[in-house]
Amino acid sequence: MTVSYAQIRESTPQIFEPGCSTRVILDHVMSKWGVLVLSSLSDGTRRWGELRREVGGISEKMLASTLRTLTDDGLVRRESFPTVPPHVEYSLTPLGRDLMERMLPLVEWVADHADGMIDRDQLDGIRR
């Protein structure tokens, strides 16, 4: 069943209004790093270094911040093991898995259409 934006707004009138928690969560989930980290975790549990490699270009500080935010939002689970050196694993929670079932089609759409939407000159400018 397809739901329209008007139907969503009708059922939840304050949704996406300034100051509404929905805007905050949407910002966390749809940020560039949020999408990439969640997409990586949709393939399974990852350690810090694996995430850092898979999410190319992310700084350690930004990865830490993104993981902390997504963990606080209840989308990512952080499991620490008492070993030397420390061993920490990240995985999606049931809520995170539910989100990614809905978001992966968007990620797929972007992958399918990005090359045709951005010309080479624009892409070269972005990479610099």
Coordinates of C-alpha atoms in Angstrom, one line a residue:
M1 CA 0.0 0.0 0.0
T2 CA 1.4 3.4 -1.0
V3 CA 0.9 6.2 1.5
S4 CA 1.0 9.8 0.4
Y5 CA 2.8 12.6 2.3
A6 CA -0.6 14.3 2.7
Q7 CA -1.9 11.1 4.4
I8 CA 1.1 11.1 6.8
R9 CA 0.6 14.8 7.7
E10 CA -3.1 14.2 8.2
S11 CA -2.5 11.3 10.6
T12 CA 0.3 13.2 12.4
P13 CA -0.4 16.9 12.0
Q14 CA 2.7 18.2 13.8
I15 CA 5.1 16.0 11.8
F16 CA 8.2 17.8 10.5
E17 CA 7.2 21.1 12.1
P18 CA 10.0 23.2 13.4
G19 CA 11.1 21.8 16.8
C20 CA 9.5 18.4 16.1
S21 CA 11.6 15.3 16.9
T22 CA 10.8 14.0 13.5
R23 CA 13.0 16.6 11.9
V24 CA 15.9 15.7 14.2
I25 CA 15.7 12.0 13.4
L26 CA 15.3 12.7 9.7
D27 CA 18.5 14.8 9.8
H28 CA 20.4 12.0 11.6
V29 CA 19.2 9.2 9.3
M30 CA 19.4 11.1 6.0
S31 CA 22.7 12.8 6.6
K32 CA 25.5 11.7 4.2
W33 CA 27.4 9.8 6.9
G34 CA 24.2 8.5 8.5
V35 CA 23.1 6.9 5.3
L36 CA 26.5 5.4 4.6
V37 CA 27.0 4.0 8.1
L38 CA 23.5 2.5 8.2
S39 CA 24.0 1.0 4.7
S40 CA 27.2 -0.6 5.8
L41 CA 25.7 -2.0 8.9
S42 CA 22.7 -3.4 6.9
D43 CA 25.1 -6.1 5.6
G44 CA 25.9 -7.2 9.2
T45 CA 28.0 -6.5 12.3
R46 CA 31.0 -4.4 11.8
R47 CA 34.0 -3.3 13.9
W48 CA 35.3 0.3 13.9
G49 CA 38.0 -0.3 11.4
E50 CA 35.7 -2.1 9.0
L51 CA 33.2 0.8 9.1
R52 CA 36.0 3.3 8.6
R53 CA 37.2 1.4 5.4
E54 CA 33.7 0.8 4.0
V55 CA 32.6 4.4 4.6
G56 CA 35.5 5.9 2.7
G57 CA 36.3 9.5 3.4
I58 CA 34.8 9.7 6.9
S59 CA 37.1 11.1 9.7
E60 CA 37.5 9.2 13.0
K61 CA 35.7 12.1 14.7
M62 CA 32.8 12.1 12.3
L63 CA 32.5 8.3 12.5
A64 CA 32.4 8.4 16.3
S65 CA 29.8 11.2 16.3
T66 CA 27.6 9.5 13.7
L67 CA 27.8 6.1 15.6
R68 CA 27.0 7.8 18.9
T69 CA 24.0 9.7 17.4
L70 CA 22.6 6.6 15.7
T71 CA 23.1 4.6 18.9
D72 CA 21.3 7.2 21.0
D73 CA 18.5 7.2 18.4
G74 CA 18.1 3.4 18.9
L75 CA 19.1 2.4 15.4
V76 CA 22.6 1.0 16.1
R77 CA 23.7 -1.3 18.9
R78 CA 27.2 -0.9 20.3
E79 CA 28.7 -4.0 22.0
S80 CA 31.9 -3.8 23.8
F81 CA 34.0 -6.9 24.7
P82 CA 36.4 -6.8 27.7
T83 CA 39.5 -7.8 25.9
V84 CA 42.9 -6.3 25.3
P85 CA 43.0 -4.5 23.0
P86 CA 39.4 -3.4 23.3
H87 CA 36.9 -5.0 20.9
V88 CA 33.8 -3.1 19.9
E89 CA 31.2 -4.2 17.4
Y90 CA 28.3 -2.3 15.9
S91 CA 25.1 -3.7 14.4
L92 CA 21.6 -2.6 13.6
T93 CA 18.9 -2.9 16.2
P94 CA 15.5 -4.2 15.1
L95 CA 14.4 -0.6 14.6
G96 CA 17.5 0.0 12.5
R97 CA 16.8 -3.1 10.4
D98 CA 13.2 -1.9 9.8
L99 CA 14.5 1.5 8.7
M100 CA 17.0 0.0 6.3
E101 CA 14.4 -2.3 4.7
R102 CA 12.7 0.9 3.7
M103 CA 15.8 3.0 3.0
L104 CA 17.8 0.5 0.8
P105 CA 15.5 1.0 -2.2
L106 CA 16.4 4.7 -2.0
V107 CA 20.1 3.8 -1.8
E108 CA 19.6 1.5 -4.8
W109 CA 17.8 4.3 -6.8
V110 CA 20.7 6.7 -6.1
A111 CA 23.2 4.1 -7.3
D112 CA 21.2 3.4 -10.4
H113 CA 20.7 7.1 -11.4
A114 CA 23.6 9.1 -10.0
D115 CA 25.9 8.9 -13.0
G116 CA 23.2 10.2 -15.3
M117 CA 22.3 13.1 -13.0
I118 CA 25.7 14.5 -12.4
D119 CA 28.0 15.3 -15.3
R120 CA 31.7 14.6 -15.2
D121 CA 32.7 18.3 -14.7
Q122 CA 30.5 18.5 -11.6
L123 CA 31.9 15.2 -10.3
D124 CA 35.5 16.4 -10.8
G125 CA 34.6 19.6 -8.8
I126 CA 33.2 17.5 -6.0
R127 CA 36.2 15.3 -5.8
R128 CA 38.7 18.2 -5.5

